[in-house]
Short mmCIF file of C-alpha atoms (C1' of nucleotides) in Angstrom, two decimals:
data_model
loop_
_atom_site.label_atom_id
_atom_site.label_comp_id
_atom_site.label_asym_id
_atom_site.label_seq_id
_atom_site.Cartn_x
_atom_site.Cartn_y
_atom_site.Cartn_z
CA MET A 275 0.00 0.00 0.00
CA ARG A 276 2.80 2.38 -0.77
CA ARG A 277 1.30 5.52 -2.17
CA HIS A 278 2.63 8.67 -3.76
CA GLY A 279 4.39 11.21 -1.63
CA GLN A 280 5.19 8.69 1.04
CA ARG A 281 8.30 9.43 2.98
CA HIS A 282 10.52 6.93 4.71
CA TRP A 283 10.58 7.57 8.43
CA GLY A 284 12.35 4.41 9.53
CA GLY A 285 15.37 6.22 10.85
CA GLU A 286 13.37 8.26 13.33
CA PHE A 287 11.99 5.09 14.88
CA LYS A 288 15.23 3.15 15.13
CA GLY A 289 16.71 2.50 18.51
CA CYS A 290 14.15 4.34 20.58
CA GLY A 291 11.95 1.33 21.31
CA TYR A 292 9.18 2.52 19.04
CA ARG A 293 8.10 0.74 15.86
CA MET A 294 7.03 2.09 12.52
CA THR A 295 3.50 0.87 11.97
CA LYS A 296 0.86 1.31 9.31
CA PRO A 297 -1.18 3.82 11.29
CA ARG A 298 1.92 5.87 12.03
CA GLN A 299 3.03 5.87 8.43
CA ALA A 300 -0.50 6.80 7.38
CA ILE A 301 -0.76 9.71 9.81
CA LEU A 302 2.61 11.07 8.74
CA ASP A 303 1.63 10.66 5.09
CA VAL A 304 -1.54 12.65 5.57
CA LEU A 305 0.31 15.42 7.34
CA GLY A 306 3.01 15.38 4.68
CA GLU A 307 0.57 15.80 1.83
CA THR A 308 -1.34 18.82 3.10
CA ASP A 309 -0.75 22.49 3.75
CA GLU A 310 -3.73 22.70 6.06
CA HIS A 311 -3.84 22.64 9.84
CA LEU A 312 -5.49 19.31 10.54
CA SER A 313 -7.37 18.24 13.65
CA ALA A 314 -7.30 14.69 15.00
CA GLU A 315 -10.70 14.16 13.39
CA ASP A 316 -9.48 15.52 10.04
CA ILE A 317 -6.55 13.14 10.17
CA TYR A 318 -8.77 10.24 11.10
CA GLN A 319 -11.05 10.95 8.13
CA ALA A 320 -8.14 11.24 5.72
CA VAL A 321 -6.41 8.08 6.93
CA TYR A 322 -9.70 6.21 6.92
CA LYS A 323 -9.94 6.52 3.14
CA PHE A 324 -7.02 4.18 2.49
CA TYR A 325 -6.79 2.44 5.87
CA PRO A 326 -10.36 1.92 7.09
CA ASN A 327 -9.28 -0.16 10.04
CA ILE A 328 -7.86 2.87 11.79
CA GLY A 329 -9.33 3.72 15.19
CA MET A 330 -9.74 7.17 16.66
CA THR A 331 -7.85 6.07 19.75
CA THR A 332 -4.86 5.14 17.66
CA VAL A 333 -4.87 8.53 16.00
CA TYR A 334 -4.83 10.37 19.32
CA ARG A 335 -2.22 8.07 20.80
CA ASN A 336 0.10 8.45 17.85
CA LEU A 337 -0.34 12.18 17.57
CA GLU A 338 0.82 12.42 21.16
CA LEU A 339 3.77 10.16 20.46
CA LEU A 340 4.78 12.03 17.33
CA VAL A 341 4.64 15.31 19.21
CA ASP A 342 6.93 13.83 21.86
CA MET A 343 9.27 12.67 19.11
CA SER A 344 9.19 16.19 17.67
CA LEU A 345 8.10 14.96 14.26
CA ILE A 346 4.91 16.98 14.47
CA VAL A 347 3.69 20.05 16.37
CA ARG A 348 0.41 20.61 18.11
CA PHE A 349 -1.35 23.98 18.09
CA ASP A 350 -4.16 25.09 20.35
CA PHE A 351 -5.72 28.02 18.61
CA GLY A 352 -8.49 28.01 21.19
CA HIS A 353 -11.11 26.89 18.71
CA GLY A 354 -12.03 23.73 20.56
CA ARG A 355 -9.87 21.18 18.82
CA ALA A 356 -6.09 20.96 18.59
CA LYS A 357 -4.43 21.15 15.18
CA TYR A 358 -1.31 19.36 13.97
CA GLU A 359 1.46 20.09 11.46
CA LEU A 360 4.75 18.47 10.55
CA THR A 361 7.66 20.04 12.39
CA ASP A 362 9.41 22.80 10.44
CA GLN A 363 12.33 20.61 9.46
CA TYR A 364 10.13 17.94 7.88
CA SER A 365 7.63 20.31 6.27
CA GLU A 366 7.76 22.06 2.94
CA LYS A 367 6.54 25.17 4.69
CA GLY A 368 9.68 25.54 6.75
CA HIS A 369 9.72 27.86 9.72
CA HIS A 370 6.54 29.87 9.90
CA HIS A 371 3.96 31.39 12.20
CA HIS A 372 0.26 32.09 12.08
CA LEU A 373 -2.17 34.91 11.55
CA VAL A 374 -5.44 33.96 13.22
CA CYS A 375 -8.75 35.64 12.34
CA LYS A 376 -10.84 36.26 15.45
CA LYS A 377 -14.06 36.21 13.47
CA CYS A 378 -13.88 33.20 11.14
CA ASN A 379 -11.03 31.39 12.91
CA LYS A 380 -9.10 31.08 9.66
CA VAL A 381 -5.38 30.51 10.08
CA ILE A 382 -2.91 31.97 7.60
CA ASP A 383 0.71 30.83 7.52
CA TYR A 384 3.42 33.40 7.06
CA SER A 385 7.17 33.19 6.91
CA ASP A 386 7.97 36.81 6.17
CA PHE A 387 10.17 39.09 8.25
CA MET A 388 12.00 36.22 9.86
CA ASN A 389 15.13 38.36 10.10
CA ASP A 390 13.41 40.77 12.45
CA GLU A 391 12.09 37.82 14.38
CA VAL A 392 15.43 36.14 14.74
CA LYS A 393 16.98 39.32 16.09
CA PHE A 394 14.17 39.74 18.60
CA LEU A 395 14.21 36.11 19.68
CA LYS A 396 17.93 35.93 20.08
CA SER A 397 18.17 38.77 22.54
CA THR A 398 14.94 38.03 24.35
CA GLU A 399 15.51 34.31 24.77
CA LYS A 400 18.97 34.88 26.11
CA GLY A 401 17.77 37.46 28.60
CA LEU A 402 14.75 35.51 29.77
CA SER A 403 16.56 32.24 30.24
CA GLU A 404 19.12 33.99 32.45
CA ILE A 405 16.60 35.87 34.57
CA TYR A 406 14.16 33.00 35.06
CA LYS A 407 16.62 30.10 34.85
CA PHE A 408 14.35 28.72 32.18
CA ARG A 409 15.68 26.52 29.37
CA ILE A 410 13.80 27.80 26.34
CA THR A 411 13.32 25.18 23.65
CA ASP A 412 10.60 26.70 21.57
CA HIS A 413 8.44 29.75 21.00
CA LEU A 414 4.94 30.56 19.91
CA ILE A 415 4.27 33.73 17.98
CA GLN A 416 0.85 34.57 16.63
CA PHE A 417 -0.90 37.66 15.37
CA LEU A 418 -4.63 37.95 15.93
CA GLY A 419 -7.07 40.18 14.14
CA ILE A 420 -9.54 40.35 11.30
CA CYS A 421 -8.86 38.82 7.91
CA GLU A 422 -9.59 40.50 4.59
CA GLU A 423 -12.92 38.75 3.93
CA CYS A 424 -14.24 39.32 7.43
CA SER A 425 -13.36 43.01 7.39
CA LYS A 426 -15.64 43.47 4.36
CA LYS A 427 -18.70 42.15 6.15
CA MET B 246 -21.94 43.24 49.66
CA ARG B 247 -19.26 45.66 48.62
CA ARG B 248 -15.92 44.15 49.47
CA HIS B 249 -12.36 45.34 49.52
CA GLY B 250 -10.56 45.84 46.26
CA GLN B 251 -13.73 46.12 44.30
CA ARG B 252 -13.47 48.26 41.21
CA HIS B 253 -16.24 50.23 39.60
CA TRP B 254 -16.89 48.96 36.08
CA GLY B 255 -20.14 50.83 35.40
CA GLY B 256 -18.64 52.87 32.59
CA GLU B 257 -17.68 49.85 30.54
CA PHE B 258 -21.28 48.60 30.59
CA LYS B 259 -22.97 51.90 29.75
CA GLY B 260 -24.58 52.27 26.35
CA CYS B 261 -23.68 48.86 24.96
CA GLY B 262 -26.92 47.16 25.97
CA TYR B 263 -25.24 45.08 28.64
CA ARG B 264 -25.90 45.45 32.34
CA MET B 265 -23.58 45.29 35.31
CA THR B 266 -24.79 42.44 37.47
CA LYS B 267 -23.68 40.75 40.66
CA PRO B 268 -22.12 37.75 38.93
CA ARG B 269 -20.22 40.00 36.53
CA GLN B 270 -18.96 42.21 39.31
CA ALA B 271 -17.99 39.11 41.28
CA ILE B 272 -16.06 37.57 38.39
CA LEU B 273 -14.21 40.80 37.70
CA ASP B 274 -13.46 41.16 41.42
CA VAL B 275 -11.94 37.71 41.57
CA LEU B 276 -9.80 38.37 38.52
CA GLY B 277 -8.78 41.75 39.90
CA GLU B 278 -7.59 40.31 43.18
CA THR B 279 -5.28 37.60 41.89
CA ASP B 280 -2.01 37.30 40.03
CA GLU B 281 -2.78 33.74 38.98
CA HIS B 282 -4.09 32.44 35.70
CA LEU B 283 -7.57 31.24 36.67
CA SER B 284 -9.72 28.66 34.95
CA ALA B 285 -13.51 28.91 34.77
CA GLU B 286 -13.69 26.38 37.58
CA ASP B 287 -11.22 28.38 39.69
CA ILE B 288 -13.33 31.47 39.20
CA TYR B 289 -16.51 29.61 40.03
CA GLN B 290 -15.00 28.35 43.28
CA ALA B 291 -13.74 31.78 44.27
CA VAL B 292 -16.99 33.54 43.47
CA TYR B 293 -18.98 30.82 45.22
CA LYS B 294 -17.44 31.79 48.56
CA PHE B 295 -19.24 35.12 48.73
CA TYR B 296 -21.99 34.55 46.17
CA PRO B 297 -23.11 30.93 46.55
CA ASN B 298 -25.99 31.35 44.15
CA ILE B 299 -23.62 31.56 41.22
CA GLY B 300 -24.04 28.93 38.50
CA MET B 301 -21.30 27.44 36.36
CA THR B 302 -23.21 28.37 33.23
CA THR B 303 -23.24 32.01 34.28
CA VAL B 304 -19.51 31.95 34.80
CA TYR B 305 -18.87 30.58 31.31
CA ARG B 306 -21.35 32.92 29.68
CA ASN B 307 -19.89 35.97 31.34
CA LEU B 308 -16.31 35.01 30.69
CA GLU B 309 -17.19 34.87 27.01
CA LEU B 310 -18.91 38.24 27.19
CA LEU B 311 -16.06 39.87 29.05
CA VAL B 312 -13.61 38.55 26.49
CA ASP B 313 -15.74 40.08 23.74
CA MET B 314 -15.77 43.37 25.64
CA SER B 315 -11.98 43.14 25.93
CA LEU B 316 -12.07 43.45 29.70
CA ILE B 317 -10.43 40.07 30.09
CA VAL B 318 -8.25 37.80 27.97
CA ARG B 319 -8.54 34.08 27.45
CA PHE B 320 -5.48 31.87 27.12
CA ASP B 321 -5.39 28.35 25.79
CA PHE B 322 -2.14 26.94 27.00
CA GLY B 323 -3.18 23.55 25.69
CA HIS B 324 -3.51 22.08 29.17
CA GLY B 325 -7.16 21.14 28.87
CA ARG B 326 -8.81 24.18 30.40
CA ALA B 327 -8.76 27.80 29.33
CA LYS B 328 -7.32 30.42 31.67
CA TYR B 329 -8.40 34.02 32.11
CA GLU B 330 -6.72 37.28 33.11
CA LEU B 331 -7.72 40.93 33.20
CA THR B 332 -6.69 42.76 30.05
CA ASP B 333 -3.33 44.55 30.33
CA GLN B 334 -4.90 47.97 30.79
CA TYR B 335 -7.02 46.87 33.75
CA SER B 336 -4.41 44.68 35.38
CA GLU B 337 -1.64 45.56 37.80
CA LYS B 338 0.63 43.33 35.76
CA GLY B 339 0.46 45.54 32.70
CA HIS B 340 1.67 44.23 29.38
CA HIS B 341 3.30 40.86 29.77
CA HIS B 342 3.78 37.46 28.18
CA HIS B 343 4.27 33.92 29.38
CA LEU B 344 6.97 31.35 29.86
CA VAL B 345 5.34 27.93 29.81
CA CYS B 346 7.04 24.83 31.23
CA LYS B 347 6.43 21.81 29.04
CA LYS B 348 6.92 19.43 31.94
CA CYS B 349 4.92 20.82 34.86
CA ASN B 350 2.75 23.24 32.86
CA LYS B 351 3.69 26.11 35.14
CA VAL B 352 3.18 29.55 33.62
CA ILE B 353 5.53 32.39 34.50
CA ASP B 354 4.68 36.00 33.64
CA TYR B 355 7.40 38.23 32.32
CA SER B 356 7.48 41.80 31.19
CA ASP B 357 11.17 42.18 30.47
CA PHE B 358 12.73 43.18 27.15
CA MET B 359 9.60 44.91 25.97
CA ASN B 360 11.71 47.39 24.02
CA ASP B 361 13.04 44.66 21.79
CA GLU B 362 9.53 43.32 21.43
CA VAL B 363 8.03 46.65 20.48
CA LYS B 364 10.63 47.15 17.76
CA PHE B 365 10.01 43.67 16.37
CA LEU B 366 6.22 43.99 16.54
CA LYS B 367 6.11 47.39 14.95
CA SER B 368 7.92 46.40 11.79
CA THR B 369 6.43 42.91 11.54
CA GLU B 370 2.84 43.94 12.13
CA LYS B 371 3.07 46.70 9.58
CA GLY B 372 4.54 44.37 6.97
CA LEU B 373 2.16 41.50 7.61
CA SER B 374 -0.97 43.61 7.58
CA GLU B 375 0.03 45.01 4.20
CA ILE B 376 0.90 41.68 2.63
CA TYR B 377 -2.08 39.74 3.94
CA LYS B 378 -4.61 42.60 4.18
CA PHE B 379 -5.05 41.53 7.76
CA ARG B 380 -6.06 44.01 10.45
CA ILE B 381 -3.90 42.97 13.40
CA THR B 382 -5.43 43.77 16.77
CA ASP B 383 -3.42 41.61 19.06
CA HIS B 384 -0.53 39.24 19.38
CA LEU B 385 0.42 36.16 21.31
CA ILE B 386 4.03 35.58 22.26
CA GLN B 387 5.09 32.66 24.41
CA PHE B 388 8.30 30.89 25.19
CA LEU B 389 8.19 27.18 25.91
CA GLY B 390 10.76 25.07 27.66
CA ILE B 391 11.78 23.63 30.97
CA CYS B 392 11.57 25.59 34.21
CA GLU B 393 14.25 25.67 36.89
CA GLU B 394 12.67 23.05 39.17
CA CYS B 395 11.93 20.61 36.37
CA SER B 396 15.43 20.82 34.96
CA LYS B 397 16.81 19.56 38.31
CA LYS B 398 14.78 16.37 38.19
"C1'" DG C 216 -45.16 52.64 42.09
"C1'" DT C 217 -46.63 49.73 38.33
"C1'" DT C 218 -45.96 47.84 33.94
"C1'" DG C 219 -43.64 45.91 30.04
"C1'" DG C 220 -39.81 44.51 27.53
"C1'" DT C 221 -35.32 42.82 27.32
"C1'" DA C 222 -31.11 41.09 29.51
"C1'" DA C 223 -29.47 37.79 32.58
"C1'" DT C 224 -29.62 33.84 35.57
"C1'" DG C 225 -29.08 28.97 37.11
"C1'" DG C 226 -29.99 24.05 36.84
"C1'" DG C 227 -29.78 19.93 34.34
"C1'" DA C 228 -29.18 17.60 30.12
"C1'" DA C 229 -26.43 17.32 26.16
"C1'" DT C 230 -22.23 17.72 23.36
"C1'" DC C 231 -17.65 17.41 22.12
"C1'" DA C 232 -12.86 16.44 22.28
"C1'" DC C 233 -10.11 13.44 24.27
"C1'" DT C 234 -8.46 9.27 27.51
"C1'" DA C 235 -8.40 4.81 30.00
"C1'" DC C 236 -8.89 0.03 29.78
"C1'" DC C 237 -8.19 -4.39 27.84
"C1'" DA C 238 -8.17 -8.39 24.93
"C1'" DA C 239 -6.41 -9.25 20.34
"C1'" DT C 240 -2.71 -8.33 16.91
"C1'" DA C 241 1.55 -7.37 14.61
"C1'" DA C 242 6.55 -5.53 14.49
"C1'" DG C 243 11.10 -6.88 14.20
"C1'" DG C 244 15.32 -8.60 16.57
"C1'" DG C 245 17.34 -13.10 17.47
"C1'" DC D 264 10.15 -18.66 12.13
"C1'" DC D 265 9.41 -17.40 17.06
"C1'" DC D 266 8.95 -14.82 20.93
"C1'" DT D 267 8.74 -10.70 23.31
"C1'" DT D 268 6.71 -6.52 23.67
"C1'" DA D 269 4.87 -2.55 21.40
"C1'" DT D 270 0.71 -1.44 19.31
"C1'" DT D 271 -3.92 -1.61 17.96
"C1'" DG D 272 -9.02 -0.70 17.95
"C1'" DG D 273 -13.38 -0.93 20.26
"C1'" DT D 274 -16.10 0.54 24.14
"C1'" DA D 275 -16.93 2.98 28.09
"C1'" DG D 276 -15.61 6.82 30.39
"C1'" DT D 277 -14.11 11.73 31.73
"C1'" DG D 278 -14.00 16.50 32.05
"C1'" DA D 279 -14.66 20.92 30.09
"C1'" DT D 280 -17.87 23.61 27.93
"C1'" DT D 281 -22.51 24.67 25.79
"C1'" DC D 282 -27.56 24.29 25.07
"C1'" DC D 283 -32.20 24.80 26.53
"C1'" DC D 284 -35.66 26.98 29.04
"C1'" DA D 285 -38.41 28.50 32.62
"C1'" DT D 286 -37.66 32.02 36.09
"C1'" DT D 287 -35.83 36.40 37.66
"C1'" DA D 288 -33.60 41.07 37.71
"C1'" DC D 289 -33.06 45.41 35.68
"C1'" DC D 290 -34.45 49.75 33.67
"C1'" DA D 291 -37.17 53.04 31.31
"C1'" DA D 292 -41.66 54.86 30.41
"C1'" DC D 293 -46.13 55.60 31.90
#
DNA sequence: GTTGGTAATGGGAATCACTACCAATAAGGG
DNA sequence: CCCTTATTGGTAGTGATTCCCATTACCAAC
């Protein structure tokens, strides 16, 4: 059941006690073939089409595992359900952040002005980790507001 | 039942069709008297102590309303329950962001390095709103990692 | 003060995303 | 090919939040 666009993830599962299974491959495939921000339910639906045996429990369990393995990232936009994306390094999108519309909940990816961001992050992360003795591993940057369509209404 | 620390919010409720009620005053009081990040349940418990008639539904409904009125802010740290704070302008904390520990879920407020942030935000917000025709009203900045206590374990 | 209309309340039932449990199954190293 | 152990998928739960609706509080006009 090898399909187009499938990536080989064996290496990531070697030596850590975890196994590469059909559901895991399927979930990673689905996330690798989309630009959208998928919920667990979305992923279940998509996987179901070519692997109808999949169970919702398995989807949730594996999403958690893949987040722990840093292959995927989980976002809580506060819209009720969590959304998942491949980690920057495995995604065609690369490093990006989100513009979130408060009205329609649409999420727009952007990867502009990363130079300004890097400068800001570098100084701020260094300062914060010293003051609060906090080992910073990641950041979350989002801009909220009203998208073009919603501002016309 | 006027208690210490109570603030007068009448002005914010004038002319918008909403009324200032006991539950609303109570919820705002509770949020005004704490530095913590309170969940709906936390707020219910705190209000219950001096207003035992309060209902959970009322708490949720009013939290939503107060968020719409921009008197309070809702945060989804992804820990299962939403947390609420007074908006910067009404809070003693002023403008701040959060350090979130991935292990113990602790949330630390910080308001350092705001100069760097302002510079970054100014240029980035301007650029993004032009490119994406997006009216930016707010931003969310968070640093994730491991706090001092957790890094010792 | 009474009335009338709308906003707001509170209780329980319902929903929705997610998790725990467990017997059955399937990786994958030896 | 076998054996150990990770993994699966179904069902029953859990916990946060929302819906529904009859009752109540507020406020302005008479």
